[in-house]
Short mmCIF file of C-alpha atoms in Angstrom, two decimals:
data_model
loop_
_atom_site.label_atom_id
_atom_site.label_comp_id
_atom_site.label_asym_id
_atom_site.label_seq_id
_atom_site.Cartn_x
_atom_site.Cartn_y
_atom_site.Cartn_z
CA UNK A 26 15.13 -9.31 -0.30
CA UNK A 27 13.96 -7.14 -3.16
CA UNK A 28 10.46 -8.54 -3.34
CA UNK A 29 9.74 -6.33 -0.31
CA UNK A 30 11.02 -3.07 -1.76
CA UNK A 31 9.06 -0.53 -3.78
CA UNK A 32 7.81 3.01 -4.04
CA UNK A 33 4.06 3.16 -3.60
CA UNK A 34 1.08 5.24 -2.53
CA UNK A 35 -1.67 4.14 -0.13
CA UNK A 36 -5.03 5.60 0.81
CA UNK A 37 -8.23 4.80 2.69
CA UNK A 38 -11.62 5.57 1.18
CA UNK A 39 -15.31 5.47 2.13
CA UNK A 40 -18.39 5.12 -0.08
CA UNK A 41 -21.61 7.01 0.55
CA UNK A 42 -23.29 3.90 1.96
CA UNK A 43 -20.59 3.58 4.64
CA UNK A 44 -18.31 0.92 3.17
CA UNK A 45 -14.60 1.29 3.95
CA UNK A 46 -11.75 0.66 1.53
CA UNK A 47 -7.97 0.51 1.63
CA UNK A 48 -5.91 0.60 -1.54
CA UNK A 49 -2.46 1.18 -2.90
CA UNK A 50 -0.22 1.54 -5.94
CA UNK A 51 2.81 -0.75 -5.90
CA UNK A 52 5.58 1.11 -7.72
CA UNK A 53 8.87 -0.67 -8.43
CA UNK A 54 11.04 -1.85 -11.31
CA UNK A 55 10.15 -5.54 -11.00
CA UNK A 56 7.63 -8.02 -9.64
CA UNK A 57 9.13 -10.89 -7.68
CA UNK A 58 8.85 -14.35 -9.17
CA UNK A 59 6.05 -16.28 -7.54
CA UNK A 60 4.05 -13.22 -6.55
CA UNK A 61 0.28 -13.20 -6.76
CA UNK A 62 -2.84 -12.95 -4.64
CA UNK A 63 -2.18 -14.95 -1.47
CA UNK A 64 -4.80 -16.50 0.80
CA UNK A 65 -3.67 -17.43 4.32
CA UNK A 66 -6.30 -19.40 6.28
CA UNK A 67 -6.91 -19.11 9.98
CA UNK A 68 -4.39 -21.23 11.84
CA UNK A 69 -1.62 -20.80 9.25
CA UNK A 70 1.81 -20.62 10.95
CA UNK A 71 2.94 -17.05 10.19
CA UNK A 72 6.63 -16.36 10.75
CA UNK A 73 7.77 -13.13 12.33
CA UNK A 74 11.48 -13.92 12.36
CA UNK A 75 13.66 -16.23 10.25
CA UNK A 76 17.40 -16.36 10.90
CA UNK A 77 19.77 -16.31 7.96
CA UNK A 78 20.43 -19.82 6.71
CA UNK A 79 17.29 -21.29 8.29
CA UNK A 80 14.24 -22.35 6.34
CA UNK A 81 11.79 -21.92 9.22
CA UNK A 82 11.62 -19.47 12.07
CA UNK A 83 9.39 -18.75 15.04
CA UNK A 84 5.81 -18.88 13.83
CA UNK A 85 2.48 -17.81 15.31
CA UNK A 86 -0.85 -19.45 14.37
CA UNK A 87 -3.00 -16.94 12.48
CA UNK A 88 -6.01 -15.80 14.49
CA UNK A 89 -7.54 -14.37 11.33
CA UNK A 90 -7.55 -15.47 7.70
CA UNK A 91 -6.09 -12.92 5.30
CA UNK A 92 -6.01 -12.16 1.59
CA UNK A 93 -3.72 -9.85 -0.36
CA UNK A 94 -0.85 -9.48 -2.78
CA UNK A 95 2.29 -11.33 -1.80
CA UNK A 96 4.29 -14.51 -2.24
CA UNK A 97 4.72 -17.97 -0.78
CA UNK A 98 8.23 -18.23 -2.26
CA UNK A 99 9.98 -18.14 1.13
CA UNK A 100 9.54 -21.57 2.75
CA UNK A 101 7.55 -21.28 5.95
CA UNK A 102 7.35 -17.48 5.81
CA UNK A 103 4.45 -16.08 3.77
CA UNK A 104 4.94 -12.46 2.70
CA UNK A 105 2.24 -9.87 2.00
CA UNK A 106 2.88 -6.51 0.32
CA UNK A 107 -0.65 -5.44 1.21
CA UNK A 108 -3.90 -7.13 2.14
CA UNK A 109 -6.79 -7.47 4.57
CA UNK A 110 -8.04 -9.97 7.11
CA UNK A 111 -11.45 -11.40 7.91
CA UNK A 112 -11.90 -8.98 10.83
CA UNK A 113 -11.79 -5.99 8.47
CA UNK A 114 -8.25 -4.76 9.11
CA UNK A 115 -6.24 -3.86 6.00
CA UNK A 116 -2.70 -2.65 5.56
CA UNK A 117 0.27 -2.22 3.29
CA UNK A 118 4.04 -1.86 3.51
CA UNK A 119 5.68 1.07 1.72
CA UNK A 120 9.28 1.93 0.97
CA UNK A 121 10.84 4.27 3.59
CA UNK A 122 14.33 4.77 2.20
CA UNK A 123 16.75 6.80 4.30
CA UNK A 124 14.43 7.07 7.30
CA UNK A 125 13.71 3.56 8.60
CA UNK A 126 15.54 2.76 11.86
CA UNK A 127 15.28 -0.71 13.36
CA UNK A 128 16.38 -2.05 16.73
CA UNK A 129 19.42 -4.31 16.95
CA UNK A 130 17.89 -6.43 19.72
CA UNK A 131 14.26 -6.81 20.83
CA UNK A 132 13.11 -4.49 23.58
CA UNK A 133 12.42 -6.25 26.88
CA UNK A 134 9.11 -8.07 26.82
CA UNK A 135 8.76 -7.93 23.03
CA UNK A 136 9.20 -10.47 20.27
CA UNK A 137 11.50 -9.83 17.29
CA UNK A 138 9.93 -9.32 13.87
CA UNK A 139 11.72 -8.68 10.60
CA UNK A 140 10.52 -5.75 8.52
CA UNK A 141 9.48 -7.88 5.57
CA UNK A 142 7.38 -10.17 7.77
CA UNK A 143 5.69 -7.50 9.90
CA UNK A 144 2.62 -7.02 7.70
CA UNK A 145 1.48 -10.65 7.48
CA UNK A 146 2.17 -11.00 11.20
CA UNK A 147 -0.02 -8.00 12.13
CA UNK A 148 -2.84 -9.04 9.80
CA UNK A 149 -2.76 -12.55 11.23
CA UNK A 150 -2.94 -11.36 14.85
CA UNK A 151 -4.86 -8.05 14.98
CA UNK A 152 -8.47 -7.12 14.25
CA UNK A 153 -8.34 -3.30 14.43
CA UNK A 154 -6.00 -0.34 14.06
CA UNK A 155 -6.03 -0.06 17.85
CA UNK A 156 -4.74 -3.60 18.23
CA UNK A 157 -2.18 -3.11 15.45
CA UNK A 158 -0.86 0.07 17.08
CA UNK A 159 -0.53 -1.62 20.48
CA UNK A 160 1.23 -4.64 19.00
CA UNK A 161 3.70 -2.54 17.00
CA UNK A 162 4.52 -0.30 19.95
CA UNK A 163 4.64 -2.79 22.81
CA UNK A 164 4.29 -6.34 21.50
CA UNK A 165 7.09 -6.61 18.95
CA UNK A 166 10.35 -4.95 17.98
CA UNK A 167 11.14 -4.60 14.29
CA UNK A 168 14.78 -5.67 14.25
CA UNK A 169 17.67 -4.84 11.95
CA UNK A 170 18.00 -8.44 10.80
CA UNK A 171 18.31 -9.41 7.13
CA UNK A 172 15.75 -11.68 5.54
CA UNK A 173 17.42 -13.55 2.72
CA UNK A 174 20.25 -11.06 2.45
CA UNK A 175 18.51 -7.69 2.81
CA UNK A 176 16.88 -5.42 5.38
CA UNK A 177 14.19 -3.49 3.49
CA UNK A 178 13.50 0.07 4.76
CA UNK A 179 9.74 0.06 5.32
CA UNK A 180 6.88 1.82 7.03
CA UNK A 181 3.29 0.63 7.28
CA UNK A 182 -0.24 1.95 6.84
CA UNK A 183 -3.36 0.28 8.32
CA UNK A 184 -7.08 0.97 8.09
CA UNK A 185 -10.15 -0.69 9.62
CA UNK A 186 -13.95 -0.63 9.58
CA UNK A 187 -14.13 2.27 12.04
CA UNK A 188 -12.65 4.48 9.31
CA UNK A 189 -9.40 5.04 11.20
CA UNK A 190 -6.12 4.93 9.29
CA UNK A 191 -2.79 4.79 11.11
CA UNK A 192 0.80 5.10 9.89
CA UNK A 193 3.54 3.17 11.72
CA UNK A 194 7.15 4.28 11.21
CA UNK A 195 10.31 2.73 12.72
CA UNK A 196 12.38 5.63 14.04
CA UNK A 197 15.26 6.23 16.45
CA UNK A 198 13.96 5.18 19.83
CA UNK A 199 11.30 2.81 18.58
CA UNK A 200 8.11 2.59 16.57
CA UNK A 201 6.15 5.81 16.08
CA UNK A 202 2.46 5.33 15.35
CA UNK A 203 0.54 8.27 13.91
CA UNK A 204 -3.16 8.31 14.82
CA UNK A 205 -5.77 10.76 13.51
CA UNK A 206 -4.14 10.78 10.06
CA UNK A 207 -5.52 12.11 6.78
CA UNK A 208 -5.64 8.52 5.51
CA UNK A 209 -2.92 8.92 2.87
CA UNK A 210 0.68 7.72 2.82
CA UNK A 211 3.45 7.58 0.24
CA UNK A 212 7.20 7.23 0.90
CA UNK A 213 9.97 9.29 2.52
CA UNK A 214 10.11 11.69 4.33
CA UNK A 215 8.14 10.70 7.43
CA UNK A 216 4.40 11.15 7.84
CA UNK A 217 4.69 14.25 10.04
CA UNK A 218 6.67 16.04 7.33
CA UNK A 219 4.08 15.18 4.68
CA UNK A 220 1.23 16.43 6.84
CA UNK A 221 2.99 19.75 7.53
CA UNK A 222 3.81 20.12 3.83
CA UNK A 223 0.09 20.32 3.06
CA UNK A 224 0.16 23.89 4.40
CA UNK A 225 2.15 24.87 1.31
CA UNK A 226 -0.92 24.08 -0.79
CA UNK A 227 -3.63 25.83 1.21
CA UNK A 228 -4.76 27.68 -1.95
CA UNK A 229 -5.88 24.51 -3.76
CA UNK A 230 -9.60 24.01 -4.23
CA UNK A 231 -11.98 22.13 -6.50
CA UNK A 232 -13.90 25.26 -7.56
CA UNK A 233 -12.58 27.14 -10.61
CA UNK A 234 -11.39 30.68 -10.09
CA UNK A 235 -13.46 33.36 -11.79
CA UNK A 236 -12.08 35.68 -14.47
CA UNK A 237 -9.88 38.61 -13.53
CA UNK A 238 -9.36 42.25 -14.40
CA UNK A 239 -5.87 43.47 -15.30
CA UNK A 240 -5.18 47.14 -16.13
CA UNK A 241 -8.84 47.74 -16.72
CA UNK A 242 -9.25 44.80 -19.09
CA UNK A 243 -11.51 41.93 -18.14
CA UNK A 244 -10.52 38.32 -18.79
CA UNK A 245 -13.15 35.60 -18.55
CA UNK A 246 -12.64 31.94 -17.78
CA UNK A 247 -11.24 29.95 -20.68
CA UNK A 248 -10.43 26.57 -19.12
CA UNK A 249 -11.49 24.30 -16.26
CA UNK A 250 -9.37 23.17 -13.33
CA UNK A 251 -7.96 26.53 -12.32
CA UNK A 252 -8.74 25.87 -8.65
CA UNK A 253 -5.92 23.32 -8.59
CA UNK A 254 -3.33 25.48 -10.32
CA UNK A 255 0.02 24.75 -8.71
CA UNK A 256 -0.74 21.22 -7.58
CA UNK A 257 2.48 19.19 -8.05
CA UNK A 258 2.33 16.83 -11.00
CA UNK A 259 5.55 14.82 -10.69
CA UNK A 260 5.95 11.31 -9.24
CA UNK A 261 7.98 12.17 -6.16
CA UNK A 262 6.64 10.99 -2.82
CA UNK A 263 5.75 14.53 -1.54
CA UNK A 264 3.92 15.37 -4.77
CA UNK A 265 1.91 12.14 -4.78
CA UNK A 266 0.94 12.73 -1.15
CA UNK A 267 -0.40 16.21 -1.93
CA UNK A 268 -2.33 15.03 -5.01
CA UNK A 269 -3.98 12.13 -3.23
CA UNK A 270 -4.92 14.30 -0.24
CA UNK A 271 -6.52 16.84 -2.58
CA UNK A 272 -8.44 14.09 -4.37
CA UNK A 273 -9.51 12.37 -1.17
CA UNK A 274 -10.94 15.67 0.04
CA UNK A 275 -12.78 16.59 -3.13
CA UNK A 276 -13.44 13.52 -5.31
CA UNK A 277 -16.90 11.91 -5.50
CA UNK A 278 -16.97 8.85 -3.27
CA UNK A 279 -19.49 6.65 -5.07
CA UNK A 280 -22.85 5.45 -3.81
CA UNK A 281 -21.83 1.85 -3.07
CA UNK A 282 -19.04 -0.65 -3.35
CA UNK A 283 -18.83 -0.87 -7.13
CA UNK A 284 -18.77 2.90 -7.61
CA UNK A 285 -16.46 3.35 -4.63
CA UNK A 286 -13.90 0.88 -5.99
CA UNK A 287 -14.13 2.35 -9.49
CA UNK A 288 -13.57 5.88 -8.20
CA UNK A 289 -10.70 4.77 -5.97
CA UNK A 290 -8.89 3.16 -8.92
CA UNK A 291 -9.33 6.43 -10.82
CA UNK A 292 -7.69 8.36 -7.98
CA UNK A 293 -4.74 5.99 -7.86
CA UNK A 294 -4.27 6.49 -11.60
CA UNK A 295 -3.35 10.12 -10.86
CA UNK A 296 -0.36 8.91 -8.81
CA UNK A 297 0.64 5.96 -11.01
CA UNK A 298 4.11 5.74 -12.59
CA UNK A 299 3.86 5.48 -16.41
CA UNK A 300 6.43 3.02 -17.72
CA UNK A 301 9.44 5.01 -18.92
CA UNK A 302 8.76 8.21 -16.96
CA UNK A 303 10.76 7.30 -13.83
CA UNK A 304 14.22 5.97 -14.71
CA UNK A 305 15.91 4.07 -11.88
CA UNK A 306 19.12 5.72 -10.69
CA UNK A 307 19.91 3.33 -7.81
CA UNK A 308 19.25 -0.35 -8.43
CA UNK A 309 18.79 -2.49 -5.35
CA UNK A 310 20.29 -5.97 -5.36
CA UNK A 311 18.76 -8.42 -7.80
CA UNK A 312 18.05 -11.76 -6.14
CA UNK A 313 16.99 -15.21 -7.29
CA UNK A 314 13.37 -14.22 -6.66
CA UNK A 315 13.42 -11.27 -9.09
CA UNK A 316 12.39 -11.40 -12.71
CA UNK A 317 12.15 -8.93 -15.60
CA UNK A 318 14.05 -6.17 -13.81
CA UNK A 319 13.50 -2.95 -15.79
CA UNK A 320 15.49 0.30 -15.80
CA UNK A 321 12.28 2.12 -14.79
CA UNK A 322 10.07 2.20 -11.73
CA UNK A 323 6.45 1.76 -12.80
CA UNK A 324 3.11 0.94 -11.20
CA UNK A 325 3.26 -2.84 -11.15
CA UNK A 326 -0.25 -3.21 -9.74
CA UNK A 327 -3.02 -1.30 -7.99
CA UNK A 328 -5.22 -2.90 -5.33
CA UNK A 329 -8.31 -1.99 -3.33
CA UNK A 330 -9.86 -3.96 -0.47
CA UNK A 331 -13.42 -3.52 0.79
CA UNK A 332 -13.38 -4.09 4.54
CA UNK A 333 -17.08 -4.99 4.75
CA UNK A 334 -17.55 -7.32 1.78
CA UNK A 335 -13.97 -8.70 2.16
CA UNK A 336 -13.38 -8.47 -1.58
CA UNK A 337 -9.83 -7.75 -2.76
CA UNK A 338 -9.69 -5.99 -6.15
CA UNK A 339 -6.65 -5.40 -8.35
CA UNK A 340 -5.36 -4.34 -11.75
CA UNK A 341 -1.86 -4.87 -13.13
CA UNK A 342 0.30 -2.81 -15.44
CA UNK A 343 -0.44 -5.22 -18.27
CA UNK A 344 -4.11 -5.83 -17.51
CA UNK A 345 -6.35 -2.90 -16.63
CA UNK A 346 -9.47 -5.00 -16.21
CA UNK A 347 -10.47 -4.99 -12.54
CA UNK A 348 -10.34 -8.49 -11.06
CA UNK A 349 -11.22 -9.55 -7.54
CA UNK A 350 -11.09 -12.40 -5.06
CA UNK A 351 -13.59 -12.77 -2.21
CA UNK A 352 -12.20 -13.88 1.14
CA UNK A 353 -15.50 -15.57 1.96
CA UNK A 354 -15.09 -17.89 -1.03
CA UNK A 355 -12.21 -19.59 0.80
CA UNK A 356 -14.27 -20.80 3.73
CA UNK A 357 -13.16 -24.35 4.45
CA UNK A 358 -9.79 -23.99 2.67
CA UNK A 359 -7.12 -25.12 5.13
CA UNK A 360 -3.90 -24.51 3.21
CA UNK A 361 -2.35 -21.27 1.89
CA UNK A 362 -3.18 -20.62 -1.73
CA UNK A 363 -1.62 -18.50 -4.48
CA UNK A 364 -3.84 -17.01 -7.19
CA UNK A 365 -2.42 -15.67 -10.42
CA UNK A 366 -3.10 -11.98 -11.06
CA UNK A 367 -3.92 -12.44 -14.75
CA UNK A 368 -1.11 -10.19 -15.93
CA UNK A 369 -1.91 -10.29 -19.64
CA UNK A 370 -3.81 -7.67 -21.65
CA UNK A 371 -7.53 -8.42 -21.50
CA UNK A 372 -9.76 -6.53 -23.92
CA UNK A 373 -13.50 -7.07 -24.22
CA UNK A 374 -14.71 -6.99 -27.82
CA UNK A 375 -18.12 -5.42 -28.42
CA UNK A 376 -20.13 -5.68 -31.63
#
């Protein structure tokens, strides 16, 4: 089901006052009909597996309320592309084309979960990265079972209030969970390859290089940014990973939540797909849930969740004004709710 595909970049972030954030760019050539900010209250039946042709599958009552971008379009099976829960665990699913390997049957002692339903299941059941890692490795098996006609190739990134960020990747032989990560993830290849690739950019630094002397002639500095000469500027997954790692290492964090969120959105802008710059060469199937399919991948939305305040912030391609929903505002709400993302240009006139 194409509403679960996409490119994407994800990253964790921390402000100077100790607040933790998780954010992502969602890069694809469409936004599924019925998508928006989804609230799932505690106790919501969250499906992990729905057989083809059925409208409801095996569901688990949510231990934790959650809030994030997703859809309620699949009856009985809420989907999240990214989000957080009330315990302070956040996560996102990212496209893992060519590398995702799922089991054909559940491993003994585990429950089956479809790739597109794994994120809402984990956020509904787990409070920390530790719990998420244990559940993905020994509690469930992500199975090679289509959900409404497709098996999306995905991997997942999670972050919690301890500051840990993990990357979970379905590989031959089972789920591989990377601990002690740099807190950045994009798309294929696998996380280990991306981490090793950073060694190719050991010369990058935030400090400008001084002038130089060539054949007895001295040349002074004439521009800023020379410390990052050679940083890749394209929109491929390896290049976005390197750029975001460089920025996470060197960018100013912000003193509190407002500055931290603002700075994080700025960092994601450096990895965003401008509309028209990335022409799609391989269209995935268009389903009844898709709308306005474009010939370009572009950054459909950017989100950032604060794991202490439980605020979920976002911008869309059409509307760059930062909006947010507060998970605490839904106390007492007993049914899932879909909030529109306000995807129209919104300019503030000053006089």
